[in-house]
mmCIF file of C-alpha atoms and ligand atoms in Angstrom:
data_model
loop_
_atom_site.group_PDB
_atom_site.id
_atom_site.type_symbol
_atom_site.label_atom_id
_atom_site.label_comp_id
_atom_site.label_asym_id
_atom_site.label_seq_id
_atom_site.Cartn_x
_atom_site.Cartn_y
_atom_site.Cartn_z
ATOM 1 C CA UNK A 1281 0.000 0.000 0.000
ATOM 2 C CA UNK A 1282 1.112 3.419 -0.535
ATOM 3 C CA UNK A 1283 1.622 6.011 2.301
ATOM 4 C CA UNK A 1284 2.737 9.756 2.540
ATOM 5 C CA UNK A 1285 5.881 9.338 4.802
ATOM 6 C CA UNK A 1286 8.687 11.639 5.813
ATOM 7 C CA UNK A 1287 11.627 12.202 8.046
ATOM 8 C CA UNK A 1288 10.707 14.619 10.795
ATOM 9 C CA UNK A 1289 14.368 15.588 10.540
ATOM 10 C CA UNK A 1290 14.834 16.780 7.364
ATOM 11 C CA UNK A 1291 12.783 19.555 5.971
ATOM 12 C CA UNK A 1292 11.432 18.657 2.176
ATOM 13 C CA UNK A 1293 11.555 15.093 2.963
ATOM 14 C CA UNK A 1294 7.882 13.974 2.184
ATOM 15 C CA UNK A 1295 7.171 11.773 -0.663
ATOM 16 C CA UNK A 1296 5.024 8.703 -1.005
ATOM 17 C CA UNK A 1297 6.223 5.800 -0.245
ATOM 18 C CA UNK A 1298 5.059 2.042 -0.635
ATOM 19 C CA UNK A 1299 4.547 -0.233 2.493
ATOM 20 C CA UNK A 1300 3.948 -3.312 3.529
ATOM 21 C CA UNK A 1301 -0.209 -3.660 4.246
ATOM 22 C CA UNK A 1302 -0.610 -3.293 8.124
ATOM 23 C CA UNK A 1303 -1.532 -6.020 10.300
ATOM 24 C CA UNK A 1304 -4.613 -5.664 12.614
ATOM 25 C CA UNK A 1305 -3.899 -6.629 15.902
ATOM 26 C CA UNK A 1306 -6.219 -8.054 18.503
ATOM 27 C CA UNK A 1307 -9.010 -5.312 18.850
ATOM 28 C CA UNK A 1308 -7.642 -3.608 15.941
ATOM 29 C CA UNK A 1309 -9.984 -2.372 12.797
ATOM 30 C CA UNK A 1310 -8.224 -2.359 9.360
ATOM 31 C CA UNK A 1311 -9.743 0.848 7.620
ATOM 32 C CA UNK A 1312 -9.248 2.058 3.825
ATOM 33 C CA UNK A 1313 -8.322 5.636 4.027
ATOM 34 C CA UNK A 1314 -10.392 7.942 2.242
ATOM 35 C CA UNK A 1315 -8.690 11.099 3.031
ATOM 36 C CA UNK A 1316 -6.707 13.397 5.072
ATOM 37 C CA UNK A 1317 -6.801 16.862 5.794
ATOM 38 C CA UNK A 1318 -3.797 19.261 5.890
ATOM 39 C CA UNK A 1319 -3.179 22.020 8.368
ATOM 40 C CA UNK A 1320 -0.742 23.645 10.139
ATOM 41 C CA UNK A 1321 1.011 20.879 12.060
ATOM 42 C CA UNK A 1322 1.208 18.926 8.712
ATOM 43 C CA UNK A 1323 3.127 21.795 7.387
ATOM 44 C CA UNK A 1324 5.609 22.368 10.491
ATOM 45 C CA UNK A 1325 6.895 18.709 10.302
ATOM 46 C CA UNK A 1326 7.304 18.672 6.809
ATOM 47 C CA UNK A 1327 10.029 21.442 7.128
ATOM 48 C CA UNK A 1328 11.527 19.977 10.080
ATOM 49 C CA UNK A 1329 10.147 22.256 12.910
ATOM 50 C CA UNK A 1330 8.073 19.674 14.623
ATOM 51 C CA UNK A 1331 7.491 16.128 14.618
ATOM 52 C CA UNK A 1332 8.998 12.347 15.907
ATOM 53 C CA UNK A 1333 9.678 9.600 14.043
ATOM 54 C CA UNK A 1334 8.231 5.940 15.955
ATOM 55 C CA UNK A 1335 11.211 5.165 18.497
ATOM 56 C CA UNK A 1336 13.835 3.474 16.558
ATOM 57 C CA UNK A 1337 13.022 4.449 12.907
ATOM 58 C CA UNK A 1338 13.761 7.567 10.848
ATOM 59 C CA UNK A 1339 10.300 7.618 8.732
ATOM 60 C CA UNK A 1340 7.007 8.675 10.200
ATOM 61 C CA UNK A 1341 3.726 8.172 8.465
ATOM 62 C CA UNK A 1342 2.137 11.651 8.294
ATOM 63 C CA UNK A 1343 -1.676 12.598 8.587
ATOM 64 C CA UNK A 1344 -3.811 13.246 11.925
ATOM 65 C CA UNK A 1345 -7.233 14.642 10.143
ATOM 66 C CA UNK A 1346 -8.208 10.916 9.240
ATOM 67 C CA UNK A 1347 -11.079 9.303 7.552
ATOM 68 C CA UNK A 1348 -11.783 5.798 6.630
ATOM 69 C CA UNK A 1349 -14.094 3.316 5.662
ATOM 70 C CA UNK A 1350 -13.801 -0.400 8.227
ATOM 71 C CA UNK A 1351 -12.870 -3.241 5.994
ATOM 72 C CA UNK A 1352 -12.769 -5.529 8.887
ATOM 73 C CA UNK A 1353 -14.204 -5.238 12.619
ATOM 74 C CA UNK A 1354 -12.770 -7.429 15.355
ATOM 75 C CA UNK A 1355 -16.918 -9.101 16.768
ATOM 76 C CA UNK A 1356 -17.950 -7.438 19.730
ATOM 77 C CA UNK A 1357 -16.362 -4.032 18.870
ATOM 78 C CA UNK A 1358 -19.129 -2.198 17.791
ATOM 79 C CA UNK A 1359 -17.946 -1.653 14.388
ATOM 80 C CA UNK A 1360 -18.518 -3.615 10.913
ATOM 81 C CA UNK A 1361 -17.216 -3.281 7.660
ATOM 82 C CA UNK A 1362 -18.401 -0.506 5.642
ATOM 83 C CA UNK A 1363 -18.466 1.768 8.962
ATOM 84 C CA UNK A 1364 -17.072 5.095 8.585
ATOM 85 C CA UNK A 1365 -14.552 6.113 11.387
ATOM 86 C CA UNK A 1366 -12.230 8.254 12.306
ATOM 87 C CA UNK A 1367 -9.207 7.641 13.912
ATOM 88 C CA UNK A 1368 -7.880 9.420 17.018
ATOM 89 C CA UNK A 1369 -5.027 11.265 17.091
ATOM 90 C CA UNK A 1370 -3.312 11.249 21.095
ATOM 91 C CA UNK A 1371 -2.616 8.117 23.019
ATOM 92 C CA UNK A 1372 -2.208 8.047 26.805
ATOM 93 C CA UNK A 1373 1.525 7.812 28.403
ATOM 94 C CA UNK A 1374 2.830 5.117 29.427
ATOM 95 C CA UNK A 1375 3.039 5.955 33.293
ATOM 96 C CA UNK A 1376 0.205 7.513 33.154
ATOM 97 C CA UNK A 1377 -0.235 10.605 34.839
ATOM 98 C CA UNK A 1378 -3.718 11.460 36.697
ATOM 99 C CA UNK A 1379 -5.396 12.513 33.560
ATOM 100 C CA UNK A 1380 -4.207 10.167 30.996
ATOM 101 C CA UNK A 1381 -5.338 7.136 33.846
ATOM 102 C CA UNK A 1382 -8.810 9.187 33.600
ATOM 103 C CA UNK A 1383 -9.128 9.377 29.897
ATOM 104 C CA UNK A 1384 -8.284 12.718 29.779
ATOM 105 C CA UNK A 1385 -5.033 12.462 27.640
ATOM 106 C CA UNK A 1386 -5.805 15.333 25.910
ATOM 107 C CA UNK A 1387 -4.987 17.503 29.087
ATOM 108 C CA UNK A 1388 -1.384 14.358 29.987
ATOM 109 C CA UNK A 1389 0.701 16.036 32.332
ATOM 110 C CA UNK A 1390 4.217 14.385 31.996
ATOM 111 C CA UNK A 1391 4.103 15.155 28.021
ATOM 112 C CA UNK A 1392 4.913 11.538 27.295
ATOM 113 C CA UNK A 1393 1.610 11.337 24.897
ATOM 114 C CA UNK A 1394 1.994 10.145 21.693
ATOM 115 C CA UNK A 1395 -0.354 11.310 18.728
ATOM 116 C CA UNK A 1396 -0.847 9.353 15.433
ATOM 117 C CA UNK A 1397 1.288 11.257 12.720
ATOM 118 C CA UNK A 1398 2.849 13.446 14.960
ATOM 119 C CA UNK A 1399 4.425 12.128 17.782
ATOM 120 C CA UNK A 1400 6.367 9.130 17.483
ATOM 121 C CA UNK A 1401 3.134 6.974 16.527
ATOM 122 C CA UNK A 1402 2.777 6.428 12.462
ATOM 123 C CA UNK A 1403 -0.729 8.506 10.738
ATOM 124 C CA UNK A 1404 -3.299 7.970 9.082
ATOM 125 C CA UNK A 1405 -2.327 9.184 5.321
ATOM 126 C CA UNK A 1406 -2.408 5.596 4.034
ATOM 127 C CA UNK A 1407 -4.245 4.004 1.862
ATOM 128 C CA UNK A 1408 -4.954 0.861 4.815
ATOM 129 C CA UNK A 1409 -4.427 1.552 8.316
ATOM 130 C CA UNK A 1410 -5.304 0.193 11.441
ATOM 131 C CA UNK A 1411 -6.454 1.832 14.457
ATOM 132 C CA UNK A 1412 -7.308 0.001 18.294
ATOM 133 C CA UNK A 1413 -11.311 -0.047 17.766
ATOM 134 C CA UNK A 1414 -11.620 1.944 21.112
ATOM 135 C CA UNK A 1415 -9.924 5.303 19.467
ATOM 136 C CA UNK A 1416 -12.158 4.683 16.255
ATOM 137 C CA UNK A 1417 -15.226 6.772 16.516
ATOM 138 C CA UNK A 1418 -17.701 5.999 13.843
ATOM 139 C CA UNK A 1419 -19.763 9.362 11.774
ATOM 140 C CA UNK A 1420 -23.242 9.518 10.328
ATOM 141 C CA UNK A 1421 -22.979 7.976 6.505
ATOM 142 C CA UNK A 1422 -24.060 10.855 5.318
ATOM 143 C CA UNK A 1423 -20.592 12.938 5.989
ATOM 144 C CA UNK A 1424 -18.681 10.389 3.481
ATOM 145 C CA UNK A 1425 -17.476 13.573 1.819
ATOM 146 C CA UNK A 1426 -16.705 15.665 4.787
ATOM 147 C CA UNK A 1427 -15.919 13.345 7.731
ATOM 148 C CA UNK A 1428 -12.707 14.356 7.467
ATOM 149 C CA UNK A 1429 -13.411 17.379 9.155
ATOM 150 C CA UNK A 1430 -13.666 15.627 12.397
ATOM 151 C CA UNK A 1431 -10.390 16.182 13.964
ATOM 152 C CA UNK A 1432 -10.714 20.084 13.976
ATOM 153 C CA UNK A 1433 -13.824 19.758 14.208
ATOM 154 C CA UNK A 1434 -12.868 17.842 18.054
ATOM 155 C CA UNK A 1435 -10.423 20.385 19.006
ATOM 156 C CA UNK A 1436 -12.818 22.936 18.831
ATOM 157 C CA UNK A 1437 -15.112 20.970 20.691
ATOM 158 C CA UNK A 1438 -12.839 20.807 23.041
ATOM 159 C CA UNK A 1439 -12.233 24.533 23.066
ATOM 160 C CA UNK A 1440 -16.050 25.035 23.382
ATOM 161 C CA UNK A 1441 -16.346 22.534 26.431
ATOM 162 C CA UNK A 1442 -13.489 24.513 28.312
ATOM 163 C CA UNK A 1443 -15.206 27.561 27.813
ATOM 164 C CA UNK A 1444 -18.342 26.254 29.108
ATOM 165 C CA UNK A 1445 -16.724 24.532 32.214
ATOM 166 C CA UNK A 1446 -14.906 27.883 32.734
ATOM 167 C CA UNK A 1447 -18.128 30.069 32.586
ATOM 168 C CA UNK A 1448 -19.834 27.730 34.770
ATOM 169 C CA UNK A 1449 -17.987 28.387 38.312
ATOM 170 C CA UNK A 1450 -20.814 31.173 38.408
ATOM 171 C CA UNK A 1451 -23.599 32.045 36.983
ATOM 172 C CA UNK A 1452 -23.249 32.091 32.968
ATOM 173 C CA UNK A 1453 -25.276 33.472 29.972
ATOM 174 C CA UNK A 1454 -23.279 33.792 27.338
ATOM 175 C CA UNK A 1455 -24.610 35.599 24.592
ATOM 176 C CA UNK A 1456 -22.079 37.049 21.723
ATOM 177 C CA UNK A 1457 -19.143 34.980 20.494
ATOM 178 C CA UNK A 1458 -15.834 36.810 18.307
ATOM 179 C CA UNK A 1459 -14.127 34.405 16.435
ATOM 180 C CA UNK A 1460 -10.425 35.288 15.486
ATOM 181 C CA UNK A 1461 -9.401 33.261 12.406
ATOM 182 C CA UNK A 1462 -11.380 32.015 9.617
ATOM 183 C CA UNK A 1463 -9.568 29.084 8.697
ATOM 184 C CA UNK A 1464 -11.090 25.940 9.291
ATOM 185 C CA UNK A 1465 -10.957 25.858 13.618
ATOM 186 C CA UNK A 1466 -12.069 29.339 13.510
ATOM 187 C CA UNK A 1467 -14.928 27.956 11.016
ATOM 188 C CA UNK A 1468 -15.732 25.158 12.810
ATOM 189 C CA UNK A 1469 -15.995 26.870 16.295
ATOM 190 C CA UNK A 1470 -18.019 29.538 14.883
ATOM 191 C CA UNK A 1471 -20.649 26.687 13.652
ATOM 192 C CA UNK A 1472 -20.720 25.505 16.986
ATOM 193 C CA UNK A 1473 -21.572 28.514 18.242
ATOM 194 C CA UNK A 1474 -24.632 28.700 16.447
ATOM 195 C CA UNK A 1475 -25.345 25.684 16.953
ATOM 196 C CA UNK A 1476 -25.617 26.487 20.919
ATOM 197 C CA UNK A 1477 -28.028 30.114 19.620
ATOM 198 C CA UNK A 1478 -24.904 32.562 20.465
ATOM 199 C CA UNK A 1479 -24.514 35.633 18.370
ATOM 200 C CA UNK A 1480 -21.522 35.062 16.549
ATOM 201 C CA UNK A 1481 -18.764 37.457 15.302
ATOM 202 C CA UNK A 1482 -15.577 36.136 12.342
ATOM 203 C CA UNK A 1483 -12.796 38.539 12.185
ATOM 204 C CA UNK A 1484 -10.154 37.589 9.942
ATOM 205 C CA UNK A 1485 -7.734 40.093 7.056
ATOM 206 C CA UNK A 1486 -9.339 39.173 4.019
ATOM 207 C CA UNK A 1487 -12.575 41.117 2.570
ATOM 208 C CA UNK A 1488 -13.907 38.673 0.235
ATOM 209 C CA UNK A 1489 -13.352 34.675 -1.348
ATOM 210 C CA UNK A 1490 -15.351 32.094 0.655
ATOM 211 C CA UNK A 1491 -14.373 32.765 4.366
ATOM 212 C CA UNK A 1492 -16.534 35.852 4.137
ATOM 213 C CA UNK A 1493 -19.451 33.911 2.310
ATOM 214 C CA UNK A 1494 -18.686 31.126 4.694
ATOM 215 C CA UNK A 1495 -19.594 33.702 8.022
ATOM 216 C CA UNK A 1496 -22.637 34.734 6.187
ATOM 217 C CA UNK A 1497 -23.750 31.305 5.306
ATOM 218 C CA UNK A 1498 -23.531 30.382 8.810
ATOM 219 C CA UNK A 1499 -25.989 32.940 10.014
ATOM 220 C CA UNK A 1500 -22.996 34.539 11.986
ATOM 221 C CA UNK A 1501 -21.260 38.063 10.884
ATOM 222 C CA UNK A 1502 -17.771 38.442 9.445
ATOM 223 C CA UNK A 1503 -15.336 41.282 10.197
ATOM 224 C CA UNK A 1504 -12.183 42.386 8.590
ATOM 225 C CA UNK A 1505 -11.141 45.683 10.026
ATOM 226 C CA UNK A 1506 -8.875 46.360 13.066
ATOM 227 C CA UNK A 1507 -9.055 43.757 15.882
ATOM 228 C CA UNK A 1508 -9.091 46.089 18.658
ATOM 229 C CA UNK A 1509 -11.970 48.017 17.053
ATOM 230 C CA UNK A 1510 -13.869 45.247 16.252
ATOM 231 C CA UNK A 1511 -13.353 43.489 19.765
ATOM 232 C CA UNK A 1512 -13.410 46.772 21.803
ATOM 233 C CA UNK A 1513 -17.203 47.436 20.173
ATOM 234 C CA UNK A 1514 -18.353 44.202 20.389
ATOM 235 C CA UNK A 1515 -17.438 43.744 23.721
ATOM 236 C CA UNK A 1516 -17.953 39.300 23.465
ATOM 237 C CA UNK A 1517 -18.675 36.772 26.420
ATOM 238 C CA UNK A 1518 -16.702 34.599 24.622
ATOM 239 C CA UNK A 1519 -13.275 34.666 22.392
ATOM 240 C CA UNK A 1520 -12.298 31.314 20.159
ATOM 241 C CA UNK A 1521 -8.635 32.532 19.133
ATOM 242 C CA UNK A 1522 -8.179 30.436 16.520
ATOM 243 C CA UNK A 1523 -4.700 32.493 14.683
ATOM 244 C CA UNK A 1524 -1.909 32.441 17.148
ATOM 245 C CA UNK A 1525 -1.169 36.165 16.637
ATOM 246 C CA UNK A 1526 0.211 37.202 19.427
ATOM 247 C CA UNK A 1527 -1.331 41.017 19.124
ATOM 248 C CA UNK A 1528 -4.522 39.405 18.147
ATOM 249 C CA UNK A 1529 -4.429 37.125 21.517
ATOM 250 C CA UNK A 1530 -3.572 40.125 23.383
ATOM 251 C CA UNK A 1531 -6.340 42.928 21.615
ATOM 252 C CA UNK A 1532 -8.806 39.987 22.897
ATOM 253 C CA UNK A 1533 -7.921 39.606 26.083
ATOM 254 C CA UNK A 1534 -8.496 43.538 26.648
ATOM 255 C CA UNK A 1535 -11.387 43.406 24.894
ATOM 256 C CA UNK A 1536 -13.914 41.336 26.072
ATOM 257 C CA UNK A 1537 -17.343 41.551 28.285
ATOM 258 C CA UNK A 1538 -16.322 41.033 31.961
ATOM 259 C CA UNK A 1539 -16.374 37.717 33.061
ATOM 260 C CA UNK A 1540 -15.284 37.310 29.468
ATOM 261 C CA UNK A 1541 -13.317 33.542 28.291
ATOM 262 C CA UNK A 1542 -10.824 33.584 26.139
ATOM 263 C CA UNK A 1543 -9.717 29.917 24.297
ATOM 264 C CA UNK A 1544 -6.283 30.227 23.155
ATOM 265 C CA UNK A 1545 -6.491 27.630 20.054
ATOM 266 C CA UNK A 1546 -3.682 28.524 17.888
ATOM 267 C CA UNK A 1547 -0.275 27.017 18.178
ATOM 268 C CA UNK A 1548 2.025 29.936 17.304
ATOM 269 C CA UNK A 1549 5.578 29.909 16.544
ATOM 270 C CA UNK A 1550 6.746 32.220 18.861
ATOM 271 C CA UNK A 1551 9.662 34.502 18.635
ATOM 272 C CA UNK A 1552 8.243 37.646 17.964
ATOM 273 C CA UNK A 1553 7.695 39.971 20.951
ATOM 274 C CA UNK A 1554 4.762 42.220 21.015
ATOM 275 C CA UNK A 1555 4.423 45.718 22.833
ATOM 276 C CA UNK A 1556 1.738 44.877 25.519
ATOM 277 C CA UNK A 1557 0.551 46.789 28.848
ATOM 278 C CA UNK A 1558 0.228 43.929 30.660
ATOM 279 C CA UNK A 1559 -0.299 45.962 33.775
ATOM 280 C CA UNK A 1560 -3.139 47.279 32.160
ATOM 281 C CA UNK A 1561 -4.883 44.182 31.270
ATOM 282 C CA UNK A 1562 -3.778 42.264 34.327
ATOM 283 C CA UNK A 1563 -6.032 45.065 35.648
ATOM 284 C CA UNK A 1564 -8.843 44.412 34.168
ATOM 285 C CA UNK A 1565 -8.958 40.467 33.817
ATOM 286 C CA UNK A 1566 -9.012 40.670 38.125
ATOM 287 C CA UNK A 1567 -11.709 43.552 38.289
ATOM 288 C CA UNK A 1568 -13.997 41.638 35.584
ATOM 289 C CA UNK A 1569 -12.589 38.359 36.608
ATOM 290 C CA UNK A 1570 -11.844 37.021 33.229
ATOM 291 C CA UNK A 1571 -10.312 33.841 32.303
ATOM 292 C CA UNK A 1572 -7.799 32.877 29.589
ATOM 293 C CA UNK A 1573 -7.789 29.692 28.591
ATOM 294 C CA UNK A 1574 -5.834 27.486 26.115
ATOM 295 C CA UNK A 1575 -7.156 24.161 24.884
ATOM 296 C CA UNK A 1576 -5.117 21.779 22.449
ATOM 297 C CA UNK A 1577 -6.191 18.502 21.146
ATOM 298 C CA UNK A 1578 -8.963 16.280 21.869
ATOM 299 C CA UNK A 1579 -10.394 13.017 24.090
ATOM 300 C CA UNK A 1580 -12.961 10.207 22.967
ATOM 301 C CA UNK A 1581 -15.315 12.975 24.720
ATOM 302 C CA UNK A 1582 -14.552 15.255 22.316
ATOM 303 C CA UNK A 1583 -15.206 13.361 19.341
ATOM 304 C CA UNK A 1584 -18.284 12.019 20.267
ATOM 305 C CA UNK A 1585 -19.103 15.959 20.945
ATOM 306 C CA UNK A 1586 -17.818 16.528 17.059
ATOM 307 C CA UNK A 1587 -19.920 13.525 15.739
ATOM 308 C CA UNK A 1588 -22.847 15.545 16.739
ATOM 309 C CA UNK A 1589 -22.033 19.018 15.508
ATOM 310 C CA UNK A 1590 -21.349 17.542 12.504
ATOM 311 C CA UNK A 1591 -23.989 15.295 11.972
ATOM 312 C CA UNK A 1592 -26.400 18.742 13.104
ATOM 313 C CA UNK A 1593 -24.611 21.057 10.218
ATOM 314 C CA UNK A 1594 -25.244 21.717 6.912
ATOM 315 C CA UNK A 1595 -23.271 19.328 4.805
ATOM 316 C CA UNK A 1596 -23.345 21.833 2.055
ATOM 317 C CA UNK A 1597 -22.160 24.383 4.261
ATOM 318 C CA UNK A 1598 -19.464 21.516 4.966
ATOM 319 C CA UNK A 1599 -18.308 21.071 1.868
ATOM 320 C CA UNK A 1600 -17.569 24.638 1.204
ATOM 321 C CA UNK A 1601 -14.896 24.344 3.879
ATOM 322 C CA UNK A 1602 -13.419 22.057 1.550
ATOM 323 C CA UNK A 1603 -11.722 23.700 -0.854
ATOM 324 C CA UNK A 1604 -9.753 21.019 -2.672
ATOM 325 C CA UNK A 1605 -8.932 17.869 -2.740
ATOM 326 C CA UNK A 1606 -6.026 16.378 -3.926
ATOM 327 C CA UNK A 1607 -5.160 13.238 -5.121
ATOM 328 C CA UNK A 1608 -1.753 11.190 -2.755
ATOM 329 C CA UNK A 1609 0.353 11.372 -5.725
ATOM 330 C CA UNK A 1610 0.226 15.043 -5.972
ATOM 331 C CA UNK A 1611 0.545 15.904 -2.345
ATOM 332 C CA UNK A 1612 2.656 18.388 -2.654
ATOM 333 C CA UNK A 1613 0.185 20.642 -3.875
ATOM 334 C CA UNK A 1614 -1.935 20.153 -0.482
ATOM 335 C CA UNK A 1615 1.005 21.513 0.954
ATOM 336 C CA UNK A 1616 1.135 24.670 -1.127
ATOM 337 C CA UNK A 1617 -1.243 27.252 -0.225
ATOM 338 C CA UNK A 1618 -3.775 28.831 -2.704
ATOM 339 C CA UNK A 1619 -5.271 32.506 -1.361
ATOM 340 C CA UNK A 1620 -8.830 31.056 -0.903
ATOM 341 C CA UNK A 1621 -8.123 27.612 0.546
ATOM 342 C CA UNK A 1622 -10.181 27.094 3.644
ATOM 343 C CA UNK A 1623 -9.278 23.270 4.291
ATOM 344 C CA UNK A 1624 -7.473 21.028 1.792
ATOM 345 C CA UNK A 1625 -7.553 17.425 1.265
ATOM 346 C CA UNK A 1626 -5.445 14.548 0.285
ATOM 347 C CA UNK A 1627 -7.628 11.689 -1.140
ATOM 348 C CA UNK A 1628 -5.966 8.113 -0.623
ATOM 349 C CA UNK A 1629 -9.082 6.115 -2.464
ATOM 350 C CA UNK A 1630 -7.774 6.803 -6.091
ATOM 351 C CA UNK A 1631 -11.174 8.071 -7.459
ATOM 352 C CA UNK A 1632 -12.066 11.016 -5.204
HETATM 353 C C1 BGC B 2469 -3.590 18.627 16.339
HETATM 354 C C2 BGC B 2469 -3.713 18.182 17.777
HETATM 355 C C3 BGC B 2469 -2.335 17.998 18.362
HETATM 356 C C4 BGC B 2469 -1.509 19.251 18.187
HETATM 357 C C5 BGC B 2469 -0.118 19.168 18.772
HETATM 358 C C6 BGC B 2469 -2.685 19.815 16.235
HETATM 359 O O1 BGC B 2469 -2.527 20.158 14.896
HETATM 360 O O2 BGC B 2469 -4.865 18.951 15.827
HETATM 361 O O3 BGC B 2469 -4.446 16.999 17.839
HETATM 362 O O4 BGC B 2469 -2.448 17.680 19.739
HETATM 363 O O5 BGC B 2469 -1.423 19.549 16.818
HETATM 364 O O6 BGC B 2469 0.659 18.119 18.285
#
């Protein structure tokens, strides 16, 4: 079978590569990919910045954003052939600490995690893999052509679960949601939050292509001008940062309602040093008692949560966040970004 591989040490290393079919273990499900989405992460291993190889090799199979189709189901799993699933992307360490014992590997303490395509445990961007049934979580049919939206789609799950638990240690209303980012987390968060009836606010630079049409689409209302006047008029409850920008994190923390949240989502580089009255805002997050929060990755909770938004949204509105999808033996144009690509996709099934 043929796999997009690479060596996490040496930028420009990713080609495809062909390897031997995998094996299912006991409780293992043998899944043909469909497809796998690109983002950021992808990106910052394939030039070397981020990334392990399995313990003892060189190569790593890339791809986190995973869809599949079961080909075979150990009985009793749950699953059957035909199933569509998704993979999950962070295993517990070994020790474990508290919260990996508790499920909650997504918050592991010691670091030791590993995470399929990532960190030290081979991905999903093959065209057969295998996943342990009990980090396979299956999706309504009907998302065949977007399931493989899931992953972000559980991170900002996540994100939206923190913010609730947050709000909750006193009385909480929530009513009006800013976005930053319109890429696909900042998308996907934003559908969530109309899903749960908030009043929902995009900011991100660019004035038209789909992210715009995207906002609008949604029922929620996009913004490109200044961050702190966009923030500093709406006043939100809630903040989904969803760029990294450090004086976009920082305009938002100033900026919202009191008791305001703000999810930190967006794994920036760092290395660039902002101007910043911290004074100022340390201030005002104890008088209004705000919270910043920052959220990464996702548990079996999670998922489940993402199964549902998804399954609940527009699959039009869905595909739209798709904005190309690429066949494996071209992947390096998945990796090469167009001006109006929202989410793009490497198909492993040949004909997609
Ligand atoms: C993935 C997360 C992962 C994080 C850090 C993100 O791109 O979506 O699942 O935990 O990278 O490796």
């Amino acid at each position: 079978m043929r796999a997009l591989t690479l060596d996490p040490k040496t930028a420009n290393s990713t080609q495809v590569t062909e390897l031997p079919d995998p094996e299912p273990q006991a409780g293992d499900l043998l899944v043909r990919g469909l497809a796998v989405g690109v983002c950021g992460t992808d990106k910052e291993i394939a030039r070397a910045d981020y990334g392990w190889a399995p313990p003892g090799h060189d190569r790593l199979v890339l791809g986190h954003e995973s869809l599949g189709r079961v080909m075979t189901a150990p009985a009793g799993s749950g699953f059957s052939s035909g199933d569509l699933v998704v993979g999950v992307v962070r295993r517990p360490d070994p020790v474990p600490c508290g919260a990996c014992a508790h499920g909650e590997f997504d918050n592991c303490r010691n670091g030791r995690y590993t995470e399929r395509g990532i960190k030290e445990l081979d991905g999903y961007a093959a065209e057969l893999w295998c996943v342990e049934a009990d980090y396979a979580v299956a999706l309504d049919p009907r998302l065949e052509h977007v399931g493989v939206l899931m992953e972000p789609t559980s991170v900002v799950a996540k994100a939206w679960e923190q913010v609730r638990r947050v709000g909750e240690r006193a009385w909480y209303a929530p009513e009006r949601v800013l976005v930053t980012g319109a890429g696909p987390i900042g998308l996907l968060g934003a559908m969530i939050g109309v899903q749960q009836g908030l009043d929902v606010h995009v900011l991100d630079l660019v004035e038209e292509g789909p992210k715009p049409r995207l906002v609008e689409r949604l029922g929620a209302t996009y913004h490109h001008g200044d961050v702190d006047e966009v923030a500093g008029s709406l006043r939100p409850d809630v903040v989904i940062e969803a760029t990294g920008v450090g004086s976009l994190v920082f305009s938002a923390m100033r900026n919202t309602a009191p008791f305001g949240v703000v999810c930190l989502t967006g794994i920036s580089s760092g290395g660039r040093t902002v101007e910043a009255d911290v004074g100022g805002a340390n201030r005002e997050m104890v008088l209004e008692n705000d919270v910043v929060v920052g959220s990464v990755n996702a548990n079996l909770r999670h998922y489940r949560q993402a199964a549902e938004a998804l399954a609940a949204a527009d699959l039009d509105w869905l595909e739209g966040l798709i904005s190309r999808r690429v066949p494996l033996e071209r992947f390096a144009d998945a990796f090469t970004a167009r001006p109006d690509d929202v989410k793009v996709v490497i198909t492993l099934d040949g004909d997609r």
